[in-house]
PDB file of C-alpha atoms in Angstrom:
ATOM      1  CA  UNK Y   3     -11.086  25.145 -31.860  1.00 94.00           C
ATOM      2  CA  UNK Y   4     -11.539  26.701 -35.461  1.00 91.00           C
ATOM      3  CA  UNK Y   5      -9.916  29.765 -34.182  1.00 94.00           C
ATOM      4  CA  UNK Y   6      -7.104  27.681 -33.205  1.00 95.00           C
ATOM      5  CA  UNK Y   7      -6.505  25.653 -35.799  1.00 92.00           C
ATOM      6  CA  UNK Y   8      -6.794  29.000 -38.613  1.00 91.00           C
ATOM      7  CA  UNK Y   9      -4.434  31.300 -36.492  1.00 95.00           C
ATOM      8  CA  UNK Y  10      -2.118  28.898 -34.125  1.00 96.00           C
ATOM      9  CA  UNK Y  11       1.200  28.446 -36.527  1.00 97.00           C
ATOM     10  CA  UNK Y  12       1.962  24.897 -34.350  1.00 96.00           C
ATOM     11  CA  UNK Y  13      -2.019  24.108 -34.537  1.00 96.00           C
ATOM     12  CA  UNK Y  14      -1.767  24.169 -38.261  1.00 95.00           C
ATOM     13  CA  UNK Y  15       0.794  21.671 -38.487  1.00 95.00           C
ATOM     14  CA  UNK Y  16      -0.767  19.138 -36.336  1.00 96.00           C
ATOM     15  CA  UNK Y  17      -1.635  15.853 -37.868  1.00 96.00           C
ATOM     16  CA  UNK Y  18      -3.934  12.998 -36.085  1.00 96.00           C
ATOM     17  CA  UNK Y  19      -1.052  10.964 -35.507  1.00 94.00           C
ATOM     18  CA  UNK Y  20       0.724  13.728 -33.918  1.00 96.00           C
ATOM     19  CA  UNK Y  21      -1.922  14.171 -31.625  1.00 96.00           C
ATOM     20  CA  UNK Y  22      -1.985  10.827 -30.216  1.00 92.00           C
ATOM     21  CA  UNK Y  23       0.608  10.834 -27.731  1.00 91.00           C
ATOM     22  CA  UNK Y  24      -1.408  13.642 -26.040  1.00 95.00           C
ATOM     23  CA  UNK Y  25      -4.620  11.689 -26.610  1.00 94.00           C
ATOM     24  CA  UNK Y  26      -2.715   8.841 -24.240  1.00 91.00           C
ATOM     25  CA  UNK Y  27      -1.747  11.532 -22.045  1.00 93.00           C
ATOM     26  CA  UNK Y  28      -5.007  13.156 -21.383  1.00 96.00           C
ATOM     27  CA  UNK Y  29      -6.742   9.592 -21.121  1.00 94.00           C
ATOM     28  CA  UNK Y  30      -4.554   8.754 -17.966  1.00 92.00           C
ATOM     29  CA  UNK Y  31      -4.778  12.877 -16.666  1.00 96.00           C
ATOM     30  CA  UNK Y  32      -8.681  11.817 -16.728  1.00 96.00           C
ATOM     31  CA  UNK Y  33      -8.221   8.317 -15.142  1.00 93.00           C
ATOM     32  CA  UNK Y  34      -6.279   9.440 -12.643  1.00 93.00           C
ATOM     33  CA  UNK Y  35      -9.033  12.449 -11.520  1.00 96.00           C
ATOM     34  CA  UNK Y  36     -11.294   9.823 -11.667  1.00 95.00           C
ATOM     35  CA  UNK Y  37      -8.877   7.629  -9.238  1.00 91.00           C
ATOM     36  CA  UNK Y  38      -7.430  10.070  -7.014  1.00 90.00           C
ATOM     37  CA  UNK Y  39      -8.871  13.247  -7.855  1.00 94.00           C
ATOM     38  CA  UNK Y  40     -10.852  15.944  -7.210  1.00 96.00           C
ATOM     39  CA  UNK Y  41     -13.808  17.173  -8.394  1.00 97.00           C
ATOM     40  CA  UNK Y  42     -12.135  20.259 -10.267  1.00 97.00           C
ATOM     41  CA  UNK Y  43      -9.405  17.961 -11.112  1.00 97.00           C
ATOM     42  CA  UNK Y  44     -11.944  15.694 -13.325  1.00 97.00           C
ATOM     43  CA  UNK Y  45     -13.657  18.847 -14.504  1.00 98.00           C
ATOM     44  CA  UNK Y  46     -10.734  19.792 -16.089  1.00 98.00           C
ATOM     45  CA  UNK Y  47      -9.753  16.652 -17.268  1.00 98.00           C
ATOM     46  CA  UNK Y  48     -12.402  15.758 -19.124  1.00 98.00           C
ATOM     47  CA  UNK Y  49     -11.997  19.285 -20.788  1.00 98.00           C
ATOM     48  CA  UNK Y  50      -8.558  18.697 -21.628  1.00 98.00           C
ATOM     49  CA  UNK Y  51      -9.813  15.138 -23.102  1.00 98.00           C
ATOM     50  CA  UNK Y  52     -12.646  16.709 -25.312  1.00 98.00           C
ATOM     51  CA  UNK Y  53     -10.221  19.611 -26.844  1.00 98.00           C
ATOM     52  CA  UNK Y  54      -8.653  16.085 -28.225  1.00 97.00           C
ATOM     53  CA  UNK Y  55     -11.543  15.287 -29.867  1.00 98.00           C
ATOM     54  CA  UNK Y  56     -12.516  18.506 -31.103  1.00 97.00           C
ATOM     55  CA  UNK Y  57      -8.709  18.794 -32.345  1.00 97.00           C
ATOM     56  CA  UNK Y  58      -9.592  15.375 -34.359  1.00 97.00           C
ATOM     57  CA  UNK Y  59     -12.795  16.811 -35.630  1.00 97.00           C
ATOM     58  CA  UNK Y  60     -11.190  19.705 -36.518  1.00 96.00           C
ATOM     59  CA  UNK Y  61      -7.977  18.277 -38.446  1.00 97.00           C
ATOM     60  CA  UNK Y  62     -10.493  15.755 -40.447  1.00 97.00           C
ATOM     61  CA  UNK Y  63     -12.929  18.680 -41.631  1.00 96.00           C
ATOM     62  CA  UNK Y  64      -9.797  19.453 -43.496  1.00 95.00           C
ATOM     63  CA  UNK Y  65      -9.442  16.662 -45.198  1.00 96.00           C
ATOM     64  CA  UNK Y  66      -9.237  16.670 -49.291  1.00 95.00           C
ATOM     65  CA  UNK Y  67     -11.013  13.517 -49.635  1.00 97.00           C
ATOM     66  CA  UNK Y  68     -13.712  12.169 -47.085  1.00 97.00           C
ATOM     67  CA  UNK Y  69     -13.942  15.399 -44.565  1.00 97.00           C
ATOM     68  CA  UNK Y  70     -16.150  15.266 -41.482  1.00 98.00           C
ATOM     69  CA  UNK Y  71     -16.504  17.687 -38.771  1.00 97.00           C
ATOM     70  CA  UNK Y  72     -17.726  17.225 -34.822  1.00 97.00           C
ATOM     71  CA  UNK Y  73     -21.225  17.422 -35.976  1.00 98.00           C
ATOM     72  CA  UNK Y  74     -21.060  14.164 -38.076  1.00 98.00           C
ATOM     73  CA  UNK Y  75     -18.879  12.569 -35.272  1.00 98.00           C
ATOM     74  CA  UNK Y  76     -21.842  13.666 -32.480  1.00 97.00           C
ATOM     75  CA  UNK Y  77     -24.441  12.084 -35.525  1.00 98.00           C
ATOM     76  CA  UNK Y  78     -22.594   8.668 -35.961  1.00 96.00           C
ATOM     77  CA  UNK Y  79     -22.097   8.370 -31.792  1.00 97.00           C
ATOM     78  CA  UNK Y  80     -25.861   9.502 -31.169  1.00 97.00           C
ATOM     79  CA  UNK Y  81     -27.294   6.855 -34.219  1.00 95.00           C
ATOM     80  CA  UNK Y  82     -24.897   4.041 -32.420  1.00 93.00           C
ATOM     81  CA  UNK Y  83     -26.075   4.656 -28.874  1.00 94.00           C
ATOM     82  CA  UNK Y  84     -29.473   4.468 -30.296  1.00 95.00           C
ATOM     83  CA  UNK Y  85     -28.726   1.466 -31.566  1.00 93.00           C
ATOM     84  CA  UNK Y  86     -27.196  -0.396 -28.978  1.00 93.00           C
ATOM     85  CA  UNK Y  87     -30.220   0.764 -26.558  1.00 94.00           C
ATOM     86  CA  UNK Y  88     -33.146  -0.628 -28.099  1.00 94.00           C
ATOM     87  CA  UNK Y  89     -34.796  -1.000 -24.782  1.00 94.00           C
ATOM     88  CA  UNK Y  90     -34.634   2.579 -24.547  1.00 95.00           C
ATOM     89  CA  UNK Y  91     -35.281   3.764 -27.694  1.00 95.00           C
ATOM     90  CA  UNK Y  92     -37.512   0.839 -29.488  1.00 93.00           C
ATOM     91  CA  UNK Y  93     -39.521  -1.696 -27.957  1.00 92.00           C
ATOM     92  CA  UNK Y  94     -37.255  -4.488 -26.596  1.00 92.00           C
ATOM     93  CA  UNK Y  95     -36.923  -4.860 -22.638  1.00 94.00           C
ATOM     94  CA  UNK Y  96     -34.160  -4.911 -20.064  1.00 93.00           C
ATOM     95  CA  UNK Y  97     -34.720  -4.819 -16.102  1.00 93.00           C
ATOM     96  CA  UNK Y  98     -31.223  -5.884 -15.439  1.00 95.00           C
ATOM     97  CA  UNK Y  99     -27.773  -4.939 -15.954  1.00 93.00           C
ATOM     98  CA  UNK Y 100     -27.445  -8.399 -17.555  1.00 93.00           C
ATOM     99  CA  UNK Y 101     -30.082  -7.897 -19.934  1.00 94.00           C
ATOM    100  CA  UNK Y 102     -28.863  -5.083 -21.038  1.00 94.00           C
ATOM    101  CA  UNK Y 103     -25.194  -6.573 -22.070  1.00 91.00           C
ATOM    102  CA  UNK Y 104     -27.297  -8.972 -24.211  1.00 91.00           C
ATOM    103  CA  UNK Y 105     -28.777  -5.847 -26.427  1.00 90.00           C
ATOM    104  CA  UNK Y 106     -25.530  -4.176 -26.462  1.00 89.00           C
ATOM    105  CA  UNK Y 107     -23.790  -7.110 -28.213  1.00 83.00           C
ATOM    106  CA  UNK Y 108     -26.519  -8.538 -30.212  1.00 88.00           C
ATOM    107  CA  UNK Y 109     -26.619  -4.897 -31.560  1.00 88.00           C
ATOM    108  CA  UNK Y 110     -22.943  -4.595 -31.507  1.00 83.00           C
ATOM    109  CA  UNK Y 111     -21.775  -8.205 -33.581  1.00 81.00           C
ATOM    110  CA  UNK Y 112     -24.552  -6.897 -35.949  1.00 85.00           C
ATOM    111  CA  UNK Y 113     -22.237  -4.109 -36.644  1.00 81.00           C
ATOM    112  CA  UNK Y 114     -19.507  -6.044 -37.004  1.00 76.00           C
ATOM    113  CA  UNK Y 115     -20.166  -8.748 -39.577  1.00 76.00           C
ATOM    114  CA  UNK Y 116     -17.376  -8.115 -41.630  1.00 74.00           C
ATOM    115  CA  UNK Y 117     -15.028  -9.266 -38.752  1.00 73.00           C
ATOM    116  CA  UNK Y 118     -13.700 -12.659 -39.114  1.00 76.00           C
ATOM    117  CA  UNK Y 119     -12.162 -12.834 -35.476  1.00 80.00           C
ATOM    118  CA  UNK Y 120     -13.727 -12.027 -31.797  1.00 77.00           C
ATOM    119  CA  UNK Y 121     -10.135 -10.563 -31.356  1.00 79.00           C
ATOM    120  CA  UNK Y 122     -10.867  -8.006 -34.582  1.00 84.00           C
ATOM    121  CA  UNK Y 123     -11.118  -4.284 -33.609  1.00 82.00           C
ATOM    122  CA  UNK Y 124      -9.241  -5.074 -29.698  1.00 82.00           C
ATOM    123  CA  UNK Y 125      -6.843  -1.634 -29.666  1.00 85.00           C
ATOM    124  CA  UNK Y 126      -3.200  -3.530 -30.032  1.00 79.00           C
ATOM    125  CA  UNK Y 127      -2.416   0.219 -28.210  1.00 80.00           C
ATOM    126  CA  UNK Y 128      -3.863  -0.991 -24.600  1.00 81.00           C
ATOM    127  CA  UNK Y 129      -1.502  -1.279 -21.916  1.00 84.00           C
ATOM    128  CA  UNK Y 130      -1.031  -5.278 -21.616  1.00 81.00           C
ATOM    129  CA  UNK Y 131      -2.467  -6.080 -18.244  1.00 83.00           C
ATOM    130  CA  UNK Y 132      -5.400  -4.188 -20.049  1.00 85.00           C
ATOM    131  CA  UNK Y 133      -5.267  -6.044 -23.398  1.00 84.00           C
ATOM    132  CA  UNK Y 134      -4.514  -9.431 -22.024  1.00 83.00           C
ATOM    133  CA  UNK Y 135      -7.582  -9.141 -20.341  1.00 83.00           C
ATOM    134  CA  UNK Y 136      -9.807  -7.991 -22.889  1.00 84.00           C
ATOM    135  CA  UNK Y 137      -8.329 -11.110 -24.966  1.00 83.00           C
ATOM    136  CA  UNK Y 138      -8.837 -13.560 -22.448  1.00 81.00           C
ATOM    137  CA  UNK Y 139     -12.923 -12.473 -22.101  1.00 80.00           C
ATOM    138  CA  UNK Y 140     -13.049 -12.567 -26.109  1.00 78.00           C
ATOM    139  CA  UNK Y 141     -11.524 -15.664 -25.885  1.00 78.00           C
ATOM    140  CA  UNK Y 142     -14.023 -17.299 -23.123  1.00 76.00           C
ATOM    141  CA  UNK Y 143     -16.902 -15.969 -25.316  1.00 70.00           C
ATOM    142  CA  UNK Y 144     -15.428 -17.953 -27.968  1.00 71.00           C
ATOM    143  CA  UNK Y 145     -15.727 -20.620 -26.271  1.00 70.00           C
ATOM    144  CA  UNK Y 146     -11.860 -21.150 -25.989  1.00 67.00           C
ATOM    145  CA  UNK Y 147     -10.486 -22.451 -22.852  1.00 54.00           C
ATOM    146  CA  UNK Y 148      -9.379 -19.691 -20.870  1.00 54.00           C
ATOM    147  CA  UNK Y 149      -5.684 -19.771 -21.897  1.00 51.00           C
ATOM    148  CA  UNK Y 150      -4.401 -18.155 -18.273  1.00 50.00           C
ATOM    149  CA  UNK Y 151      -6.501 -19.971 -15.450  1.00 53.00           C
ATOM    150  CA  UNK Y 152      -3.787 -23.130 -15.243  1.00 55.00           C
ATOM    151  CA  UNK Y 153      -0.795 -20.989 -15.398  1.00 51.00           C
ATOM    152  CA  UNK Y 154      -2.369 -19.096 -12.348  1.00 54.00           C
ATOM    153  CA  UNK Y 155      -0.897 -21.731 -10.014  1.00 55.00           C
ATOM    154  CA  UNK Y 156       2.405 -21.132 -11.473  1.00 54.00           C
ATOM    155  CA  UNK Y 157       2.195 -17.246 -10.224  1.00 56.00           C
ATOM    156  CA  UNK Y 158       3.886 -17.470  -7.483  1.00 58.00           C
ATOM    157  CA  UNK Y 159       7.788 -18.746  -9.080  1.00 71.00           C
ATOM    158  CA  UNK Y 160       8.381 -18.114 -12.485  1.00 81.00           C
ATOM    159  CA  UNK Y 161      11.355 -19.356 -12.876  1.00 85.00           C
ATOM    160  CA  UNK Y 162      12.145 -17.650 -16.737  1.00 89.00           C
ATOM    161  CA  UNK Y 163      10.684 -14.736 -18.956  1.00 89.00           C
ATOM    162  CA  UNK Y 164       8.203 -16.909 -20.839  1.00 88.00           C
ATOM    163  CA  UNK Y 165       6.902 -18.689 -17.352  1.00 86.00           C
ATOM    164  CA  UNK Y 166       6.127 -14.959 -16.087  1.00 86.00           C
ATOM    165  CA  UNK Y 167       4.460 -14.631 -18.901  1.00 87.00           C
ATOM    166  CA  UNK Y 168       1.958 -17.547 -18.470  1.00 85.00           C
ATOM    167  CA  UNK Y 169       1.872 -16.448 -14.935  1.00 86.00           C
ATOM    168  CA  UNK Y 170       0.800 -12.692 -15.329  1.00 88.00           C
ATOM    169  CA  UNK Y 171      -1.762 -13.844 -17.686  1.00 87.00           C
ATOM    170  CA  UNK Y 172      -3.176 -16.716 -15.065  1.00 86.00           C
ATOM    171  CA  UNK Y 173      -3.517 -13.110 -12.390  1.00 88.00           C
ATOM    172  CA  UNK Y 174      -5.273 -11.705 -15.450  1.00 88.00           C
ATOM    173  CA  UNK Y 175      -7.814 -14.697 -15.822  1.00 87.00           C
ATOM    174  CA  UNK Y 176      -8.132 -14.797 -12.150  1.00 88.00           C
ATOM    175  CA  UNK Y 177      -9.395 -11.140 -12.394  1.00 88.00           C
ATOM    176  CA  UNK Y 178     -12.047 -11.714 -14.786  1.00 86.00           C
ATOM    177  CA  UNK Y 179     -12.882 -14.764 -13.614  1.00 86.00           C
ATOM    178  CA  UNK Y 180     -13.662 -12.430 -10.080  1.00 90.00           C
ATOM    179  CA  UNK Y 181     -14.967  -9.676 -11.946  1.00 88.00           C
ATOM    180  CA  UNK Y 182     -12.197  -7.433 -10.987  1.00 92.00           C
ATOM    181  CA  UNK Y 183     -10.069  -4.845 -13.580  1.00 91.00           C
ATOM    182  CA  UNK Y 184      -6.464  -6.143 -13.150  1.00 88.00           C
ATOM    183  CA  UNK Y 185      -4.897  -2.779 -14.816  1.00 88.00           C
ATOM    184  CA  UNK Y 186      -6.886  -0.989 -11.898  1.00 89.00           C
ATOM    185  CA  UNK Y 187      -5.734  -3.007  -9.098  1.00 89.00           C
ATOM    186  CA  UNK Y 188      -1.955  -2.666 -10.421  1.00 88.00           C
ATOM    187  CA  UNK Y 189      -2.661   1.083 -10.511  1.00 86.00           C
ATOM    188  CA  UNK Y 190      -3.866   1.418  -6.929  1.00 88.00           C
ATOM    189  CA  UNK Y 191      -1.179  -1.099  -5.394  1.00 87.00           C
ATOM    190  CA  UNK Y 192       1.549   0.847  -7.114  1.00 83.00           C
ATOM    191  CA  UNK Y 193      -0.709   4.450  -5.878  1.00 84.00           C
ATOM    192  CA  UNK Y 194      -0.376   2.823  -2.327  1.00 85.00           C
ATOM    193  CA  UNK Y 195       3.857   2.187  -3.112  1.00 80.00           C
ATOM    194  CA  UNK Y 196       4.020   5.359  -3.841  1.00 76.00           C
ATOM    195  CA  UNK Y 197       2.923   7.081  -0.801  1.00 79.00           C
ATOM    196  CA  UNK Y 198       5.084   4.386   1.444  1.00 80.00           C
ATOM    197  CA  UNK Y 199       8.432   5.723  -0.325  1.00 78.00           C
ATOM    198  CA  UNK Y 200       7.521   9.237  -0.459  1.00 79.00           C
ATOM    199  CA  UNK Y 201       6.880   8.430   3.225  1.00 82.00           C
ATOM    200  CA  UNK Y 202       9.921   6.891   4.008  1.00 82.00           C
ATOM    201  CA  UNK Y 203      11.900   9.712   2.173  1.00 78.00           C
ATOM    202  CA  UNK Y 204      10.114  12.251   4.473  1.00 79.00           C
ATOM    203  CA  UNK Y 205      11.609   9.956   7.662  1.00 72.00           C
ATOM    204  CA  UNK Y 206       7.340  10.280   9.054  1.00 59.00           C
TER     205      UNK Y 206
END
């Protein structure tokens, strides 16, 4: 990577935010190996997904002011994962997945004191089926009435915009509420869509 970025002319030029629609498009490469792949496809997806990250790393070592290279990225990652698995690494106890959730955010809000919202630090980049449910499970562990489950009744005939709205976000509750990732299940439905018309266009 520090080959590339001293002798590649386009390398050079490369800022973080230019890299980010590739970051996107690696991130779905990887998710769909992971999906629909092979093994050698996710092999070399996940490579393609780290040369992102080293590309980061390597663009902020650069950097005038506060500079940091993929060493101090592995050191933050490695003192947070330490952190967030104190029944690993200290003496606190977890025989179930459950348990476990309960050290990672204890650990986790202790990070995060400075936030004044449980919707601070939620990506506003997330696709929306994605984001809407990631805001509906912050908003049930704030205790706020989960804003889709009555508008799931309403799913079935929107009858404007704003009604399709409140009824793609009562699917959405209905998928956490059934532990099941509604961005997921849209991918593999439309996965399955695809095949049918590239089946009908073959006339099988």
């Amino acid at each position: 990577m520090r080959e590339v970025r001293e002798r590649c002319v386009w390398s050079q030029q490369i800022s973080h935010r230019d890299l980010v629609p590739y970051l996107i498009e690696e991130s779905h490469e990887v998710i769909d190996a992971v999906e629909g792949g092979t093994r050698a496809d996710l092999r070399e997806e996940l490579g393609d997904l780290l040369w992102q990250v080293l590309f980061h790393a390597a663009i902020a070592a650069q950097d005038p002011d506060d500079p940091f290279d993929i060493d101090d990225v592995a050191a933050t990652l490695t003192e947070k994962m330490v952190r967030r698995h104190p029944h690993v690494f200290a003496d606190e106890v977890a025989t179930t997945p459950e348990e476990v959730l309960v050290h990672w955010n204890a650990a986790k809000a202790a990070e995060k004191r400075t936030r004044r919202s449980v919707l601070d630090g939620i990506p506003r980049g997330m696709p929306a089926l994605a984001l809407a449910q990631k805001i509906v499970g912050r908003a049930a562990g704030a205790g706020v009435v989960d804003a889709g489950t009555d508008a799931a009744a309403a799913a079935a005939r929107p009858t404007s915009e704003p009604e399709l709205g409140d009824a793609l976000l009562g699917l959405v509750a209905v998928a956490r509420a059934e532990g099941w990732d509604a961005e997921r299940a849209l991918r593999e439905r439309l996965r399955a869509l695809e095949a049918e018309v590239r089946e009908a266009e073959s006339g099988s």
